[in-house]
Amino acid sequence: MVNFFLLINKQGQTRFSRYYTKNLMKAEERVSMEAEIARKCLKRSDNQCSIFDYNQYKLAYRRYASLFFIIGFDDKENHFSILELVQAFVEILNTYFENVCELDIMYNIEKIHIILEEMIVNGCIVETNKNHVLSLIMDMNNKT
């Protein structure tokens, strides 16, 4: 199960977060956890594995330009499928925004949520087909 999805910039600032667990973590605890995760990801070198343990979670991350895409998940998920989920998400964002950047995320946060909700529902990965997700999003844009 996917527990959370974070987008963090190179300065360690959270630009997007989505939590899927019913864990009653207070906002202050989430902020502190996100900051600690950001520090851990930022200090890892390119030679280190992009999947590692953090408290009760496994973390998988990928860096694209100035953004870190981080997923917290449990042991039951396939590690490589999580990395593929990140890749698919980035490809969808790149296609939708024509080379996504940090500003696209900040100014279109609702679209980021919608795209991610097409891919992950209640912590379960339901769709990774780029064309299918994009067609749904484009259809929604055409109706508004």
mmCIF file of N, CA and C in Angstrom:
data_model
loop_
_atom_site.group_PDB
_atom_site.id
_atom_site.type_symbol
_atom_site.label_atom_id
_atom_site.label_comp_id
_atom_site.label_asym_id
_atom_site.label_seq_id
_atom_site.Cartn_x
_atom_site.Cartn_y
_atom_site.Cartn_z
ATOM 1 N N MET A 1 0.835 -1.186 0.000
ATOM 2 C CA MET A 1 0.000 0.000 0.000
ATOM 3 C C MET A 1 0.875 1.243 0.000
ATOM 4 N N VAL A 2 0.482 2.210 -0.772
ATOM 5 C CA VAL A 2 1.150 3.509 -0.775
ATOM 6 C C VAL A 2 0.609 4.295 0.413
ATOM 7 N N ASN A 3 1.499 4.800 1.255
ATOM 8 C CA ASN A 3 1.088 5.556 2.433
ATOM 9 C C ASN A 3 1.101 7.062 2.203
ATOM 10 N N PHE A 4 2.075 7.523 1.417
ATOM 11 C CA PHE A 4 2.115 8.950 1.094
ATOM 12 C C PHE A 4 2.946 9.186 -0.155
ATOM 13 N N PHE A 5 2.719 10.342 -0.755
ATOM 14 C CA PHE A 5 3.414 10.772 -1.963
ATOM 15 C C PHE A 5 3.839 12.213 -1.724
ATOM 16 N N LEU A 6 5.128 12.498 -1.879
ATOM 17 C CA LEU A 6 5.654 13.843 -1.629
ATOM 18 C C LEU A 6 6.432 14.349 -2.845
ATOM 19 N N LEU A 7 6.345 15.636 -3.077
ATOM 20 C CA LEU A 7 7.212 16.320 -4.032
ATOM 21 C C LEU A 7 7.966 17.373 -3.240
ATOM 22 N N ILE A 8 9.281 17.268 -3.267
ATOM 23 C CA ILE A 8 10.124 18.159 -2.467
ATOM 24 C C ILE A 8 11.185 18.757 -3.384
ATOM 25 N N ASN A 9 11.455 20.055 -3.215
ATOM 26 C CA ASN A 9 12.478 20.685 -4.058
ATOM 27 C C ASN A 9 13.868 20.505 -3.451
ATOM 28 N N LYS A 10 14.892 21.000 -4.146
ATOM 29 C CA LYS A 10 16.279 20.820 -3.700
ATOM 30 C C LYS A 10 16.594 21.563 -2.411
ATOM 31 N N GLN A 11 15.756 22.513 -2.053
ATOM 32 C CA GLN A 11 15.958 23.236 -0.794
ATOM 33 C C GLN A 11 15.269 22.524 0.375
ATOM 34 N N GLY A 12 14.589 21.437 0.104
ATOM 35 C CA GLY A 12 13.925 20.668 1.149
ATOM 36 C C GLY A 12 12.512 21.129 1.448
ATOM 37 N N GLN A 13 11.951 21.974 0.610
ATOM 38 C CA GLN A 13 10.589 22.460 0.823
ATOM 39 C C GLN A 13 9.590 21.517 0.158
ATOM 40 N N THR A 14 8.556 21.165 0.896
ATOM 41 C CA THR A 14 7.513 20.312 0.345
ATOM 42 C C THR A 14 6.640 21.149 -0.572
ATOM 43 N N ARG A 15 6.491 20.700 -1.809
ATOM 44 C CA ARG A 15 5.664 21.402 -2.784
ATOM 45 C C ARG A 15 4.319 20.712 -2.991
ATOM 46 N N PHE A 16 4.248 19.443 -2.627
ATOM 47 C CA PHE A 16 3.016 18.677 -2.781
ATOM 48 C C PHE A 16 3.085 17.494 -1.824
ATOM 49 N N SER A 17 1.972 17.204 -1.187
ATOM 50 C CA SER A 17 1.914 15.999 -0.352
ATOM 51 C C SER A 17 0.510 15.417 -0.417
ATOM 52 N N ARG A 18 0.467 14.106 -0.411
ATOM 53 C CA ARG A 18 -0.810 13.393 -0.404
ATOM 54 C C ARG A 18 -0.629 12.164 0.479
ATOM 55 N N TYR A 19 -1.458 12.070 1.525
ATOM 56 C CA TYR A 19 -1.392 10.956 2.470
ATOM 57 C C TYR A 19 -2.582 10.041 2.249
ATOM 58 N N TYR A 20 -2.322 8.727 2.309
ATOM 59 C CA TYR A 20 -3.367 7.744 2.053
ATOM 60 C C TYR A 20 -3.723 6.930 3.291
ATOM 61 N N THR A 21 -2.952 7.026 4.337
ATOM 62 C CA THR A 21 -3.233 6.227 5.531
ATOM 63 C C THR A 21 -4.157 6.982 6.465
ATOM 64 N N LYS A 22 -4.844 6.248 7.251
ATOM 65 C CA LYS A 22 -5.733 6.847 8.243
ATOM 66 C C LYS A 22 -4.979 7.158 9.532
ATOM 67 N N ASN A 23 -3.656 7.082 9.444
ATOM 68 C CA ASN A 23 -2.805 7.394 10.584
ATOM 69 C C ASN A 23 -3.108 8.822 11.037
ATOM 70 N N LEU A 24 -3.512 8.963 12.261
ATOM 71 C CA LEU A 24 -3.923 10.270 12.766
ATOM 72 C C LEU A 24 -2.707 11.102 13.182
ATOM 73 N N MET A 25 -1.847 11.361 12.238
ATOM 74 C CA MET A 25 -0.668 12.161 12.481
ATOM 75 C C MET A 25 -1.064 13.637 12.452
ATOM 76 N N LYS A 26 -0.629 14.367 13.451
ATOM 77 C CA LYS A 26 -0.927 15.794 13.492
ATOM 78 C C LYS A 26 -0.125 16.523 12.422
ATOM 79 N N ALA A 27 -0.600 17.708 12.061
ATOM 80 C CA ALA A 27 0.047 18.503 11.011
ATOM 81 C C ALA A 27 1.510 18.783 11.354
ATOM 82 N N GLU A 28 1.783 19.077 12.626
ATOM 83 C CA GLU A 28 3.163 19.362 13.029
ATOM 84 C C GLU A 28 4.053 18.136 12.841
ATOM 85 N N GLU A 29 3.500 16.956 13.139
ATOM 86 C CA GLU A 29 4.268 15.721 12.974
ATOM 87 C C GLU A 29 4.544 15.453 11.495
ATOM 88 N N ARG A 30 3.565 15.729 10.642
ATOM 89 C CA ARG A 30 3.762 15.543 9.205
ATOM 90 C C ARG A 30 4.849 16.476 8.684
ATOM 91 N N VAL A 31 4.809 17.720 9.107
ATOM 92 C CA VAL A 31 5.808 18.692 8.659
ATOM 93 C C VAL A 31 7.198 18.243 9.093
ATOM 94 N N SER A 32 7.317 17.788 10.338
ATOM 95 C CA SER A 32 8.620 17.342 10.829
ATOM 96 C C SER A 32 9.077 16.078 10.110
ATOM 97 N N MET A 33 8.157 15.150 9.834
ATOM 98 C CA MET A 33 8.504 13.934 9.100
ATOM 99 C C MET A 33 8.948 14.279 7.679
ATOM 100 N N GLU A 34 8.215 15.173 7.012
ATOM 101 C CA GLU A 34 8.574 15.579 5.654
ATOM 102 C C GLU A 34 9.956 16.230 5.625
ATOM 103 N N ALA A 35 10.251 17.055 6.620
ATOM 104 C CA ALA A 35 11.560 17.712 6.679
ATOM 105 C C ALA A 35 12.674 16.685 6.876
ATOM 106 N N GLU A 36 12.443 15.696 7.730
ATOM 107 C CA GLU A 36 13.449 14.667 7.955
ATOM 108 C C GLU A 36 13.646 13.801 6.706
ATOM 109 N N ILE A 37 12.558 13.449 6.037
ATOM 110 C CA ILE A 37 12.652 12.676 4.798
ATOM 111 C C ILE A 37 13.403 13.481 3.737
ATOM 112 N N ALA A 38 13.098 14.767 3.638
ATOM 113 C CA ALA A 38 13.789 15.631 2.669
ATOM 114 C C ALA A 38 15.287 15.651 2.949
ATOM 115 N N ARG A 39 15.670 15.803 4.219
ATOM 116 C CA ARG A 39 17.095 15.813 4.566
ATOM 117 C C ARG A 39 17.766 14.499 4.166
ATOM 118 N N LYS A 40 17.096 13.384 4.442
ATOM 119 C CA LYS A 40 17.672 12.077 4.106
ATOM 120 C C LYS A 40 17.836 11.912 2.593
ATOM 121 N N CYS A 41 16.848 12.323 1.826
ATOM 122 C CA CYS A 41 16.928 12.195 0.365
ATOM 123 C C CYS A 41 17.974 13.137 -0.219
ATOM 124 N N LEU A 42 18.030 14.359 0.301
ATOM 125 C CA LEU A 42 18.973 15.346 -0.227
ATOM 126 C C LEU A 42 20.426 14.948 -0.001
ATOM 127 N N LYS A 43 20.704 14.276 1.119
ATOM 128 C CA LYS A 43 22.096 13.949 1.407
ATOM 129 C C LYS A 43 22.543 12.620 0.796
ATOM 130 N N ARG A 44 21.642 11.892 0.180
ATOM 131 C CA ARG A 44 22.027 10.635 -0.476
ATOM 132 C C ARG A 44 22.738 10.934 -1.791
ATOM 133 N N SER A 45 23.758 10.171 -2.062
ATOM 134 C CA SER A 45 24.519 10.386 -3.299
ATOM 135 C C SER A 45 23.869 9.619 -4.446
ATOM 136 N N ASP A 46 24.307 9.901 -5.652
ATOM 137 C CA ASP A 46 23.783 9.221 -6.842
ATOM 138 C C ASP A 46 24.139 7.738 -6.847
ATOM 139 N N ASN A 47 25.174 7.368 -6.088
ATOM 140 C CA ASN A 47 25.610 5.969 -6.038
ATOM 141 C C ASN A 47 24.737 5.120 -5.107
ATOM 142 N N GLN A 48 23.974 5.752 -4.250
ATOM 143 C CA GLN A 48 23.167 5.015 -3.289
ATOM 144 C C GLN A 48 21.831 4.606 -3.894
ATOM 145 N N CYS A 49 21.308 3.526 -3.346
ATOM 146 C CA CYS A 49 20.016 3.004 -3.798
ATOM 147 C C CYS A 49 18.921 4.031 -3.521
ATOM 148 N N SER A 50 17.948 4.099 -4.400
ATOM 149 C CA SER A 50 16.868 5.067 -4.224
ATOM 150 C C SER A 50 15.691 4.486 -3.446
ATOM 151 N N ILE A 51 15.880 3.341 -2.831
ATOM 152 C CA ILE A 51 14.878 2.747 -1.950
ATOM 153 C C ILE A 51 15.553 2.477 -0.617
ATOM 154 N N PHE A 52 14.962 2.977 0.459
ATOM 155 C CA PHE A 52 15.543 2.750 1.779
ATOM 156 C C PHE A 52 14.454 2.781 2.837
ATOM 157 N N ASP A 53 14.798 2.333 4.041
ATOM 158 C CA ASP A 53 13.855 2.277 5.157
ATOM 159 C C ASP A 53 13.835 3.605 5.901
ATOM 160 N N TYR A 54 12.643 3.978 6.329
ATOM 161 C CA TYR A 54 12.479 5.144 7.192
ATOM 162 C C TYR A 54 11.348 4.825 8.163
ATOM 163 N N ASN A 55 11.690 4.705 9.432
ATOM 164 C CA ASN A 55 10.721 4.298 10.467
ATOM 165 C C ASN A 55 9.960 3.059 10.012
ATOM 166 N N GLN A 56 8.628 3.109 9.983
ATOM 167 C CA GLN A 56 7.853 1.933 9.581
ATOM 168 C C GLN A 56 7.617 1.875 8.076
ATOM 169 N N TYR A 57 8.157 2.819 7.329
ATOM 170 C CA TYR A 57 7.921 2.903 5.890
ATOM 171 C C TYR A 57 9.153 2.496 5.095
ATOM 172 N N LYS A 58 8.905 2.090 3.878
ATOM 173 C CA LYS A 58 9.950 2.011 2.862
ATOM 174 C C LYS A 58 9.785 3.283 2.040
ATOM 175 N N LEU A 59 10.878 3.889 1.667
ATOM 176 C CA LEU A 59 10.822 5.081 0.825
ATOM 177 C C LEU A 59 11.477 4.793 -0.509
ATOM 178 N N ALA A 60 10.831 5.243 -1.561
ATOM 179 C CA ALA A 60 11.409 5.195 -2.899
ATOM 180 C C ALA A 60 11.371 6.627 -3.426
ATOM 181 N N TYR A 61 12.473 7.050 -4.006
ATOM 182 C CA TYR A 61 12.494 8.412 -4.531
ATOM 183 C C TYR A 61 13.231 8.445 -5.852
ATOM 184 N N ARG A 62 12.891 9.452 -6.611
ATOM 185 C CA ARG A 62 13.591 9.750 -7.858
ATOM 186 C C ARG A 62 13.729 11.259 -7.935
ATOM 187 N N ARG A 63 14.859 11.684 -8.446
ATOM 188 C CA ARG A 63 15.083 13.116 -8.627
ATOM 189 C C ARG A 63 14.983 13.427 -10.107
ATOM 190 N N TYR A 64 14.158 14.410 -10.428
ATOM 191 C CA TYR A 64 14.022 14.916 -11.788
ATOM 192 C C TYR A 64 14.205 16.422 -11.711
ATOM 193 N N ALA A 65 15.250 16.914 -12.345
ATOM 194 C CA ALA A 65 15.592 18.334 -12.315
ATOM 195 C C ALA A 65 15.721 18.787 -10.870
ATOM 196 N N SER A 66 14.898 19.723 -10.447
ATOM 197 C CA SER A 66 15.025 20.260 -9.091
ATOM 198 C C SER A 66 14.032 19.646 -8.113
ATOM 199 N N LEU A 67 13.328 18.587 -8.516
ATOM 200 C CA LEU A 67 12.301 17.998 -7.661
ATOM 201 C C LEU A 67 12.603 16.551 -7.301
ATOM 202 N N PHE A 68 12.301 16.210 -6.063
ATOM 203 C CA PHE A 68 12.363 14.831 -5.604
ATOM 204 C C PHE A 68 10.938 14.314 -5.501
ATOM 205 N N PHE A 69 10.661 13.209 -6.153
ATOM 206 C CA PHE A 69 9.368 12.540 -6.088
ATOM 207 C C PHE A 69 9.557 11.378 -5.118
ATOM 208 N N ILE A 70 8.862 11.413 -3.994
ATOM 209 C CA ILE A 70 9.091 10.446 -2.914
ATOM 210 C C ILE A 70 7.788 9.730 -2.587
ATOM 211 N N ILE A 71 7.871 8.419 -2.488
ATOM 212 C CA ILE A 71 6.707 7.616 -2.109
ATOM 213 C C ILE A 71 7.059 6.813 -0.867
ATOM 214 N N GLY A 72 6.186 6.891 0.132
ATOM 215 C CA GLY A 72 6.304 6.045 1.315
ATOM 216 C C GLY A 72 5.332 4.894 1.164
ATOM 217 N N PHE A 73 5.814 3.677 1.321
ATOM 218 C CA PHE A 73 4.970 2.506 1.104
ATOM 219 C C PHE A 73 5.320 1.417 2.103
ATOM 220 N N ASP A 74 4.515 0.363 2.138
ATOM 221 C CA ASP A 74 4.783 -0.737 3.069
ATOM 222 C C ASP A 74 5.493 -1.882 2.347
ATOM 223 N N ASP A 75 5.897 -2.884 3.123
ATOM 224 C CA ASP A 75 6.674 -4.008 2.594
ATOM 225 C C ASP A 75 5.930 -4.869 1.585
ATOM 226 N N LYS A 76 4.621 -4.772 1.555
ATOM 227 C CA LYS A 76 3.848 -5.633 0.666
ATOM 228 C C LYS A 76 3.905 -5.189 -0.786
ATOM 229 N N GLU A 77 4.288 -3.951 -1.037
ATOM 230 C CA GLU A 77 4.373 -3.427 -2.407
ATOM 231 C C GLU A 77 5.681 -3.866 -3.064
ATOM 232 N N ASN A 78 5.613 -4.052 -4.362
ATOM 233 C CA ASN A 78 6.793 -4.360 -5.150
ATOM 234 C C ASN A 78 7.615 -3.078 -5.300
ATOM 235 N N HIS A 79 8.875 -3.143 -4.888
ATOM 236 C CA HIS A 79 9.736 -1.959 -4.882
ATOM 237 C C HIS A 79 9.904 -1.353 -6.276
ATOM 238 N N PHE A 80 10.079 -2.203 -7.254
ATOM 239 C CA PHE A 80 10.293 -1.700 -8.609
ATOM 240 C C PHE A 80 9.017 -1.128 -9.220
ATOM 241 N N SER A 81 7.879 -1.658 -8.819
ATOM 242 C CA SER A 81 6.621 -1.090 -9.327
ATOM 243 C C SER A 81 6.413 0.316 -8.779
ATOM 244 N N ILE A 82 6.892 0.561 -7.574
ATOM 245 C CA ILE A 82 6.808 1.911 -6.996
ATOM 246 C C ILE A 82 7.681 2.869 -7.800
ATOM 247 N N LEU A 83 8.886 2.447 -8.144
ATOM 248 C CA LEU A 83 9.752 3.306 -8.960
ATOM 249 C C LEU A 83 9.148 3.542 -10.342
ATOM 250 N N GLU A 84 8.491 2.533 -10.890
ATOM 251 C CA GLU A 84 7.819 2.689 -12.179
ATOM 252 C C GLU A 84 6.625 3.637 -12.064
ATOM 253 N N LEU A 85 5.949 3.618 -10.923
ATOM 254 C CA LEU A 85 4.848 4.557 -10.681
ATOM 255 C C LEU A 85 5.370 5.990 -10.724
ATOM 256 N N VAL A 86 6.501 6.234 -10.082
ATOM 257 C CA VAL A 86 7.101 7.569 -10.104
ATOM 258 C C VAL A 86 7.429 7.966 -11.539
ATOM 259 N N GLN A 87 8.026 7.047 -12.289
ATOM 260 C CA GLN A 87 8.386 7.326 -13.683
ATOM 261 C C GLN A 87 7.145 7.657 -14.510
ATOM 262 N N ALA A 88 6.096 6.872 -14.349
ATOM 263 C CA ALA A 88 4.855 7.112 -15.100
ATOM 264 C C ALA A 88 4.257 8.467 -14.723
ATOM 265 N N PHE A 89 4.251 8.792 -13.430
ATOM 266 C CA PHE A 89 3.708 10.067 -12.962
ATOM 267 C C PHE A 89 4.478 11.239 -13.581
ATOM 268 N N VAL A 90 5.792 11.148 -13.589
ATOM 269 C CA VAL A 90 6.619 12.219 -14.158
ATOM 270 C C VAL A 90 6.376 12.345 -15.662
ATOM 271 N N GLU A 91 6.267 11.213 -16.354
ATOM 272 C CA GLU A 91 6.002 11.266 -17.797
ATOM 273 C C GLU A 91 4.651 11.914 -18.087
ATOM 274 N N ILE A 92 3.655 11.608 -17.280
ATOM 275 C CA ILE A 92 2.335 12.213 -17.459
ATOM 276 C C ILE A 92 2.406 13.716 -17.227
ATOM 277 N N LEU A 93 3.081 14.123 -16.148
ATOM 278 C CA LEU A 93 3.227 15.553 -15.867
ATOM 279 C C LEU A 93 3.983 16.257 -16.985
ATOM 280 N N ASN A 94 5.042 15.631 -17.481
ATOM 281 C CA ASN A 94 5.823 16.229 -18.573
ATOM 282 C C ASN A 94 4.987 16.402 -19.828
ATOM 283 N N THR A 95 4.157 15.431 -20.124
ATOM 284 C CA THR A 95 3.304 15.533 -21.311
ATOM 285 C C THR A 95 2.224 16.590 -21.109
ATOM 286 N N TYR A 96 1.592 16.558 -19.947
ATOM 287 C CA TYR A 96 0.488 17.484 -19.679
ATOM 288 C C TYR A 96 0.967 18.937 -19.634
ATOM 289 N N PHE A 97 2.076 19.187 -18.935
ATOM 290 C CA PHE A 97 2.571 20.554 -18.770
ATOM 291 C C PHE A 97 3.647 20.927 -19.787
ATOM 292 N N GLU A 98 3.992 20.022 -20.703
ATOM 293 C CA GLU A 98 5.063 20.260 -21.665
ATOM 294 C C GLU A 98 6.353 20.626 -20.935
ATOM 295 N N ASN A 99 6.962 19.648 -20.304
ATOM 296 C CA ASN A 99 8.162 19.774 -19.465
ATOM 297 C C ASN A 99 7.827 20.443 -18.133
ATOM 298 N N VAL A 100 7.333 19.655 -17.234
ATOM 299 C CA VAL A 100 6.902 20.138 -15.925
ATOM 300 C C VAL A 100 8.074 20.741 -15.154
ATOM 301 N N CYS A 101 7.767 21.779 -14.413
ATOM 302 C CA CYS A 101 8.758 22.390 -13.536
ATOM 303 C C CYS A 101 8.081 22.671 -12.192
ATOM 304 N N GLU A 102 8.864 23.123 -11.254
ATOM 305 C CA GLU A 102 8.354 23.378 -9.909
ATOM 306 C C GLU A 102 7.206 24.387 -9.913
ATOM 307 N N LEU A 103 7.281 25.400 -10.743
ATOM 308 C CA LEU A 103 6.219 26.407 -10.807
ATOM 309 C C LEU A 103 4.905 25.817 -11.325
ATOM 310 N N ASP A 104 4.999 24.882 -12.279
ATOM 311 C CA ASP A 104 3.785 24.211 -12.766
ATOM 312 C C ASP A 104 3.071 23.522 -11.613
ATOM 313 N N ILE A 105 3.839 22.897 -10.758
ATOM 314 C CA ILE A 105 3.248 22.189 -9.614
ATOM 315 C C ILE A 105 2.640 23.176 -8.634
ATOM 316 N N MET A 106 3.344 24.233 -8.344
ATOM 317 C CA MET A 106 2.848 25.205 -7.364
ATOM 318 C C MET A 106 1.583 25.913 -7.838
ATOM 319 N N TYR A 107 1.500 26.223 -9.132
ATOM 320 C CA TYR A 107 0.349 26.971 -9.631
ATOM 321 C C TYR A 107 -0.792 26.094 -10.141
ATOM 322 N N ASN A 108 -0.566 24.790 -10.197
ATOM 323 C CA ASN A 108 -1.595 23.868 -10.673
ATOM 324 C C ASN A 108 -1.764 22.698 -9.713
ATOM 325 N N ILE A 109 -1.720 22.983 -8.449
ATOM 326 C CA ILE A 109 -1.742 21.925 -7.437
ATOM 327 C C ILE A 109 -2.994 21.053 -7.545
ATOM 328 N N GLU A 110 -4.125 21.651 -7.919
ATOM 329 C CA GLU A 110 -5.359 20.859 -8.037
ATOM 330 C C GLU A 110 -5.250 19.849 -9.181
ATOM 331 N N LYS A 111 -4.567 20.215 -10.253
ATOM 332 C CA LYS A 111 -4.384 19.277 -11.370
ATOM 333 C C LYS A 111 -3.440 18.142 -10.981
ATOM 334 N N ILE A 112 -2.441 18.454 -10.171
ATOM 335 C CA ILE A 112 -1.523 17.424 -9.681
ATOM 336 C C ILE A 112 -2.306 16.412 -8.848
ATOM 337 N N HIS A 113 -3.179 16.918 -7.984
ATOM 338 C CA HIS A 113 -4.022 16.023 -7.177
ATOM 339 C C HIS A 113 -4.903 15.151 -8.068
ATOM 340 N N ILE A 114 -5.514 15.737 -9.063
ATOM 341 C CA ILE A 114 -6.418 14.986 -9.947
ATOM 342 C C ILE A 114 -5.649 13.900 -10.700
ATOM 343 N N ILE A 115 -4.493 14.241 -11.227
ATOM 344 C CA ILE A 115 -3.693 13.255 -11.956
ATOM 345 C C ILE A 115 -3.295 12.113 -11.030
ATOM 346 N N LEU A 116 -2.839 12.441 -9.832
ATOM 347 C CA LEU A 116 -2.429 11.396 -8.897
ATOM 348 C C LEU A 116 -3.622 10.542 -8.463
ATOM 349 N N GLU A 117 -4.791 11.172 -8.304
ATOM 350 C CA GLU A 117 -5.985 10.407 -7.913
ATOM 351 C C GLU A 117 -6.443 9.461 -9.013
ATOM 352 N N GLU A 118 -6.097 9.750 -10.265
ATOM 353 C CA GLU A 118 -6.385 8.808 -11.348
ATOM 354 C C GLU A 118 -5.480 7.589 -11.267
ATOM 355 N N MET A 119 -4.313 7.760 -10.652
ATOM 356 C CA MET A 119 -3.324 6.691 -10.601
ATOM 357 C C MET A 119 -3.368 5.882 -9.301
ATOM 358 N N ILE A 120 -3.655 6.558 -8.188
ATOM 359 C CA ILE A 120 -3.666 5.905 -6.872
ATOM 360 C C ILE A 120 -4.992 6.210 -6.195
ATOM 361 N N VAL A 121 -5.690 5.169 -5.770
ATOM 362 C CA VAL A 121 -6.953 5.330 -5.056
ATOM 363 C C VAL A 121 -6.831 4.623 -3.713
ATOM 364 N N ASN A 122 -7.034 5.363 -2.638
ATOM 365 C CA ASN A 122 -6.952 4.820 -1.280
ATOM 366 C C ASN A 122 -5.663 4.050 -1.032
ATOM 367 N N GLY A 123 -4.561 4.512 -1.612
ATOM 368 C CA GLY A 123 -3.266 3.889 -1.397
ATOM 369 C C GLY A 123 -2.971 2.713 -2.307
ATOM 370 N N CYS A 124 -3.891 2.382 -3.203
ATOM 371 C CA CYS A 124 -3.693 1.270 -4.140
ATOM 372 C C CYS A 124 -3.439 1.825 -5.538
ATOM 373 N N ILE A 125 -2.425 1.304 -6.184
ATOM 374 C CA ILE A 125 -2.117 1.729 -7.544
ATOM 375 C C ILE A 125 -3.158 1.115 -8.466
ATOM 376 N N VAL A 126 -3.898 1.970 -9.186
ATOM 377 C CA VAL A 126 -4.968 1.468 -10.046
ATOM 378 C C VAL A 126 -4.712 1.720 -11.530
ATOM 379 N N GLU A 127 -3.872 2.688 -11.858
ATOM 380 C CA GLU A 127 -3.647 3.007 -13.273
ATOM 381 C C GLU A 127 -2.251 3.570 -13.466
ATOM 382 N N THR A 128 -1.519 3.008 -14.412
ATOM 383 C CA THR A 128 -0.199 3.543 -14.746
ATOM 384 C C THR A 128 -0.050 3.792 -16.239
ATOM 385 N N ASN A 129 -1.098 3.545 -16.991
ATOM 386 C CA ASN A 129 -1.051 3.769 -18.426
ATOM 387 C C ASN A 129 -1.120 5.271 -18.705
ATOM 388 N N LYS A 130 -0.029 5.791 -19.235
ATOM 389 C CA LYS A 130 0.099 7.234 -19.476
ATOM 390 C C LYS A 130 -1.010 7.758 -20.381
ATOM 391 N N ASN A 131 -1.271 7.071 -21.472
ATOM 392 C CA ASN A 131 -2.282 7.541 -22.421
ATOM 393 C C ASN A 131 -3.680 7.537 -21.815
ATOM 394 N N HIS A 132 -3.986 6.548 -21.013
ATOM 395 C CA HIS A 132 -5.309 6.476 -20.391
ATOM 396 C C HIS A 132 -5.512 7.621 -19.405
ATOM 397 N N VAL A 133 -4.522 7.858 -18.552
ATOM 398 C CA VAL A 133 -4.624 8.941 -17.568
ATOM 399 C C VAL A 133 -4.717 10.290 -18.275
ATOM 400 N N LEU A 134 -3.880 10.491 -19.280
ATOM 401 C CA LEU A 134 -3.903 11.767 -20.008
ATOM 402 C C LEU A 134 -5.228 11.989 -20.717
ATOM 403 N N SER A 135 -5.797 10.940 -21.298
ATOM 404 C CA SER A 135 -7.080 11.108 -21.989
ATOM 405 C C SER A 135 -8.179 11.492 -21.005
ATOM 406 N N LEU A 136 -8.156 10.904 -19.812
ATOM 407 C CA LEU A 136 -9.146 11.271 -18.796
ATOM 408 C C LEU A 136 -9.001 12.735 -18.373
ATOM 409 N N ILE A 137 -7.773 13.169 -18.189
ATOM 410 C CA ILE A 137 -7.515 14.551 -17.769
ATOM 411 C C ILE A 137 -7.891 15.522 -18.889
ATOM 412 N N MET A 138 -7.545 15.186 -20.120
ATOM 413 C CA MET A 138 -7.890 16.052 -21.253
ATOM 414 C C MET A 138 -9.401 16.128 -21.448
ATOM 415 N N ASP A 139 -10.109 15.002 -21.278
ATOM 416 C CA ASP A 139 -11.564 15.011 -21.356
ATOM 417 C C ASP A 139 -12.160 15.926 -20.295
ATOM 418 N N MET A 140 -11.602 15.862 -19.098
ATOM 419 C CA MET A 140 -12.090 16.700 -18.012
ATOM 420 C C MET A 140 -11.848 18.188 -18.355
ATOM 421 N N ASN A 141 -10.708 18.501 -18.921
ATOM 422 C CA ASN A 141 -10.386 19.888 -19.302
ATOM 423 C C ASN A 141 -11.338 20.390 -20.383
ATOM 424 N N ASN A 142 -11.711 19.531 -21.304
ATOM 425 C CA ASN A 142 -12.601 19.923 -22.394
ATOM 426 C C ASN A 142 -14.034 20.174 -21.913
ATOM 427 N N LYS A 143 -14.414 19.547 -20.811
ATOM 428 C CA LYS A 143 -15.782 19.720 -20.287
ATOM 429 C C LYS A 143 -15.920 20.957 -19.423
ATOM 430 N N THR A 144 -14.798 21.537 -19.010
ATOM 431 C CA THR A 144 -14.889 22.732 -18.157
ATOM 432 C C THR A 144 -14.790 24.004 -18.937
#
